[in-house]
Every structure is written in structure tokens, then in C-alpha cells.
XYZ file of C-alpha atoms in Angstrom:
295
model
C -29.270 98.594 16.021
C -26.940 98.294 18.716
C -23.216 97.633 17.927
C -21.605 94.899 18.974
C -19.636 95.197 22.297
C -15.843 94.805 22.409
C -15.083 93.301 25.871
C -11.042 92.287 26.965
C -9.946 90.717 29.926
C -6.192 91.164 30.754
C -4.366 88.192 32.860
C -7.588 86.391 31.881
C -6.158 82.876 31.325
C -6.679 81.265 34.711
C -8.137 82.565 37.996
C -10.745 85.484 38.368
C -9.920 86.383 34.803
C -10.734 83.162 33.162
C -13.881 83.519 35.036
C -14.603 86.807 33.952
C -14.523 86.186 30.512
C -16.566 83.066 30.980
C -18.740 85.273 32.356
C -18.863 88.018 29.911
C -18.874 85.430 27.547
C -22.623 84.177 28.696
C -24.244 87.583 29.545
C -23.161 89.162 26.533
C -24.596 88.808 23.291
C -24.564 86.630 20.075
C -22.159 89.316 18.003
C -20.228 90.484 21.111
C -16.463 89.988 21.210
C -14.784 88.752 24.629
C -10.495 89.157 24.423
C -8.895 87.040 26.510
C -5.630 88.022 27.184
C -2.498 87.260 28.726
C 1.265 86.601 28.142
C 1.608 83.326 27.689
C 0.749 82.221 23.839
C 0.012 78.448 24.698
C -2.107 79.085 27.992
C -3.963 82.080 26.035
C -4.960 79.939 23.170
C -5.995 76.743 25.766
C -7.939 79.455 27.454
C -9.929 80.842 25.062
C -10.686 77.193 23.542
C -12.149 76.067 26.942
C -14.263 79.069 26.867
C -15.273 78.683 23.097
C -16.791 75.124 23.815
C -18.313 75.817 27.256
C -22.123 74.849 27.261
C -23.158 78.421 28.231
C -20.714 80.827 25.896
C -23.153 82.693 23.507
C -20.576 85.827 22.407
C -17.631 85.405 20.460
C -14.091 84.730 22.331
C -10.591 85.066 20.581
C -7.481 84.354 22.600
C -4.840 87.079 22.166
C -1.380 87.636 23.514
C -0.723 90.941 25.570
C 1.694 91.948 27.856
C 0.953 94.677 29.707
C 4.572 95.455 31.274
C 5.141 96.550 27.453
C 3.083 99.463 27.416
C 4.034 99.860 23.625
C 2.431 96.770 23.041
C -0.356 97.806 25.167
C -0.905 101.166 22.763
C -0.899 99.281 19.807
C -3.470 97.033 20.737
C -5.777 99.769 21.739
C -4.996 101.660 18.491
C -6.087 98.436 16.709
C -9.638 98.278 18.428
C -10.168 101.622 17.780
C -9.245 100.953 13.906
C -10.989 97.807 13.804
C -14.102 98.912 15.719
C -13.930 102.162 16.269
C -13.270 101.841 20.047
C -13.788 98.983 23.168
C -16.771 99.077 25.427
C -15.577 96.972 28.191
C -11.897 96.829 29.762
C -10.988 94.667 32.749
C -7.596 95.444 33.889
C -6.706 92.502 35.950
C -2.944 90.694 34.901
C -1.031 90.349 38.383
C 2.000 88.518 39.220
C 2.528 85.690 41.742
C 4.092 87.035 45.035
C 5.759 84.410 47.410
C 6.238 84.854 51.223
C 9.176 82.248 50.399
C 11.727 84.751 48.696
C 12.324 88.152 49.937
C 10.161 91.103 48.443
C 13.016 92.835 47.264
C 13.846 89.743 44.514
C 10.402 89.909 43.519
C 9.995 93.657 43.542
C 10.081 94.312 39.748
C 8.439 91.916 38.035
C 5.368 92.259 40.819
C 5.716 96.116 40.308
C 6.295 95.940 36.589
C 2.747 93.955 36.347
C 0.218 95.319 38.723
C 1.532 98.818 38.184
C 2.935 99.195 34.874
C 0.532 97.736 33.540
C -2.602 99.542 35.167
C -0.577 102.949 33.980
C 0.072 101.154 30.573
C -4.228 100.129 30.288
C -5.438 103.293 31.792
C -2.762 105.325 29.274
C -3.814 103.546 26.084
C -7.589 101.933 26.606
C -8.983 105.148 28.676
C -8.650 107.544 24.893
C -10.676 104.313 23.030
C -13.217 103.914 25.238
C -16.766 104.121 23.740
C -19.064 106.775 25.466
C -21.246 103.990 28.130
C -18.051 102.136 28.347
C -16.571 100.683 31.514
C -12.504 100.580 32.608
C -11.949 98.918 35.475
C -9.015 97.771 37.455
C -9.504 94.826 39.361
C -7.600 95.933 42.719
C -8.104 94.941 46.748
C -9.399 96.532 49.723
C -5.620 96.672 50.597
C -5.511 100.042 48.219
C -7.186 102.371 50.500
C -4.749 105.727 51.418
C -5.009 104.748 55.119
C -3.285 101.512 54.817
C 0.310 103.187 54.114
C 2.237 105.163 56.664
C 0.864 108.443 56.992
C 4.105 110.528 55.672
C 4.047 108.329 52.687
C -0.164 109.387 51.682
C 0.592 113.032 49.778
C 2.486 110.831 47.120
C -0.874 109.392 46.383
C -3.741 111.848 47.351
C -4.311 114.109 44.380
C -1.477 112.374 42.583
C -1.611 113.271 38.504
C -0.614 109.814 36.781
C 2.646 110.711 36.414
C 2.985 111.951 39.746
C 1.720 108.115 40.835
C 4.083 106.783 38.488
C 7.354 108.695 40.195
C 5.931 107.772 43.801
C 5.828 104.287 42.620
C 9.712 104.510 40.930
C 10.735 106.155 44.105
C 9.204 103.232 46.371
C 10.811 100.390 43.741
C 13.985 102.522 44.140
C 13.528 102.615 47.720
C 12.864 98.908 47.852
C 16.587 98.292 45.776
C 18.673 100.529 47.909
C 17.962 98.837 51.710
C 16.022 102.465 52.468
C 12.081 101.385 51.882
C 11.618 100.435 55.643
C 13.168 103.189 57.102
C 11.445 105.473 54.616
C 8.144 103.969 55.995
C 7.088 101.543 53.296
C 5.393 98.573 54.269
C 7.265 95.525 54.111
C 4.396 93.474 52.216
C 5.096 94.874 48.399
C 0.785 94.150 48.165
C 0.237 96.867 50.070
C 1.824 100.149 48.322
C 1.116 98.536 44.963
C -2.821 98.399 45.446
C -2.770 101.762 46.581
C -0.755 102.946 43.663
C -3.325 101.018 41.692
C -6.415 102.676 43.056
C -4.483 106.076 43.308
C -3.846 105.277 39.402
C -7.567 105.033 38.808
C -8.688 108.106 40.655
C -6.161 110.159 38.802
C -7.338 109.196 35.419
C -10.756 109.205 36.590
C -10.299 112.986 37.862
C -9.527 114.441 34.882
C -12.655 112.662 32.499
C -15.040 112.857 35.182
C -16.526 115.546 33.794
C -17.480 114.321 30.509
C -18.104 110.204 31.631
C -20.396 110.910 34.353
C -23.100 112.687 31.673
C -22.714 109.953 29.087
C -22.786 106.794 31.881
C -19.039 105.916 31.243
C -17.528 104.128 34.150
C -13.902 104.336 35.478
C -13.261 102.590 38.680
C -11.326 99.939 40.787
C -13.153 97.031 42.144
C -12.187 94.610 45.134
C -14.019 91.446 44.554
C -13.338 90.388 48.166
C -11.031 87.375 49.273
C -10.930 85.112 46.423
C -9.064 81.232 46.976
C -6.372 81.361 44.244
C -2.997 80.116 44.008
C -1.937 84.276 44.257
C -3.724 84.645 48.072
C -3.089 81.108 49.746
C 0.139 81.954 50.996
C -0.734 85.102 52.808
C -3.957 84.036 54.651
C -4.609 81.172 56.746
C -8.941 81.561 57.140
C -10.374 80.808 53.479
C -13.848 80.135 55.500
C -15.354 83.517 53.778
C -13.365 83.406 50.526
C -15.480 83.338 46.848
C -14.160 81.327 44.125
C -13.255 82.485 41.354
C -16.336 82.270 39.735
C -17.722 83.931 42.274
C -15.573 86.913 42.500
C -16.157 87.524 39.330
C -19.910 87.862 39.274
C -19.596 90.776 41.478
C -17.373 92.334 39.053
C -19.598 91.218 36.742
C -22.715 92.538 37.419
C -20.644 96.386 37.961
C -19.227 95.327 34.525
C -22.369 94.769 32.683
C -24.955 96.804 34.297
C -27.026 99.333 31.933
C -26.965 102.122 34.923
C -24.421 103.130 37.223
C -24.726 105.072 40.389
C -22.306 108.053 39.860
C -21.131 108.063 43.407
C -19.193 105.029 41.907
C -16.862 106.621 39.615
C -13.485 106.925 39.946
C -13.632 105.102 43.496
C -12.468 101.802 44.789
C -15.829 99.684 44.480
C -16.557 96.306 46.885
C -19.973 94.688 46.454
C -21.641 97.617 44.982
C -20.228 100.014 47.945
C -17.517 102.505 47.763
C -14.448 102.174 50.236
C -13.323 105.402 51.339
C -9.977 106.297 49.902
C -9.117 107.928 53.199
C -10.416 104.613 55.285
C -8.209 101.939 56.569
C -5.107 101.467 59.092
C -1.307 99.564 58.188
C -2.056 96.283 58.062
C 0.734 93.772 60.420
C -0.159 90.220 60.335
C 1.598 89.018 56.744
C 4.828 90.516 57.812
C 5.271 87.724 60.026
C 5.303 85.272 56.560
C 7.829 87.606 54.807
C 11.459 85.964 54.169
C 14.320 87.957 54.925
């Protein structure tokens, strides 16, 4: 008899995170458990109640408060799930902070980096060790996360880096932002670019260390780009949403990968978009969003 699966999604009280929980709850089995997590207790409770009441829900859904910027809280939840269930089967790290063009990037840097990067690092460190064989550990990222999006002189900071080295590079970038030297060092003005590169680099670092044992077991660690999604986070930065997906449509792309019984080994440790690998060294530094940035 197959044991119940345990799934967890961060940043799940709205947008693509909420859609991922809805999709898992409708596509997984009645004995499976889907944990909907977020920072705000009331929003988490309200979102979980909506999924529980949805007509298509089959799995058990539980709302849990989890602040991914609190590495201790992330580690505690991972330890709890390991003790109660023997580990987890699906983890989707999706938490993000709102970034707006009407405030300076330096003013928003700490919260944005703490959630997007500190949260990613904490999830990888704590949930990697409790991921069951054949499990899925996914970081929702972006096509902005390819190394080519950075100034060439910054690329060695992330190429082939360990997770510790990625963390140090992120903190060096943060320090440069607050010192007012980020631009002269070559960092993009738009926080989203180095943040996404660092997310993918963190995934690659963890995957490189685990690849030998994970791939034969069918375990997948990867970053996933769901494409342009029409949400409050993306609305300020883009003008053409004609090809954008709704959160539900974007979630389907991620769910098809997460819930697939067989995984192409070529996807392991990579940034995946619509089932294909986005080459790590591709891309060019984006320029257009700079026009929107507040001084």
C-alpha cells in the first residue's frame, strides 16, 4: 500500500501559490496532505478554508503559518514533518515580496532579498534533507534567473558556486545596494534580476551535491519558470499581458512537472520552463524595466 504523500507550498495564500495548492488538492489522493503556508495567520486560514470548500478538492488541506525569512521556523517545520510523517514528498518554494517601481530599490531591498533569497536558502537547507526518495523540491523562479542576465564580471560569483558562496554573494550585493556602490560594481538596478539569478544558483548548488543519489531515485530538485503571470507583483513591470497566464494556468505548468511519475534526468538541477531547460549561461542583461525605477 502506497503511503500518503505530504506536500507543502510557501507563499500560498494568493496568486500562483494558492493555485498550486488548489491544483494539488484536486489532483492528489484523499489520503494525501497539502500544507498551505504563508506569513499572515488570517490570510492562511481564509485561503485554506476556500480550498477545503472547493468542489474539486480531494486531498486534506491544512493551513500553516510559516515565515520563510525565519530560518529557525523553517527548520522547525521540516523537523516536525520528518518526525510526524517521515519526511515530505513535494515542496514548492514560492514565497515572494512585492516590489514596486514607485519606491527606490534600496528602500525595498532588505525585505525583497530576505523573502526571495533568504527564504529560498532556508527552504533548500531544511527541506532537502527531509525530502523522501522520489520527491520534488521546486523553487518558483523566472527566466530572468539565467547567468547571462548579469554583467559578465559578476557571473563568477554564482557559476559553480556552493550554497554558502551564493549566500555570501547575495549579502555582498545587499551591502553594495546600501552603500550606493551596486551600480559601479555592475549590479542591475532592478532587484529582480540578481535575486532570480541567485535563486537558480542556489538550486544548482544543492542539486550538484545531491545529483548522484537523487537521479537514480527519481528525485527532482529544480527551479521552475511558469512564464509571465498576471498578478499584482508583475503588473507594475510589464505593459503587454496579451500572452500572460492566469495564476491557475501558470500553476498547471508547475503541477504537471511536480506530479509527473517519471522525470527526465536532464531537468535535474536546472531552470525549467514549459518542460524544457533554460540554459544556465544564456540570456542578456535586461534594460527596459530600468525606465520604471524610482530614483
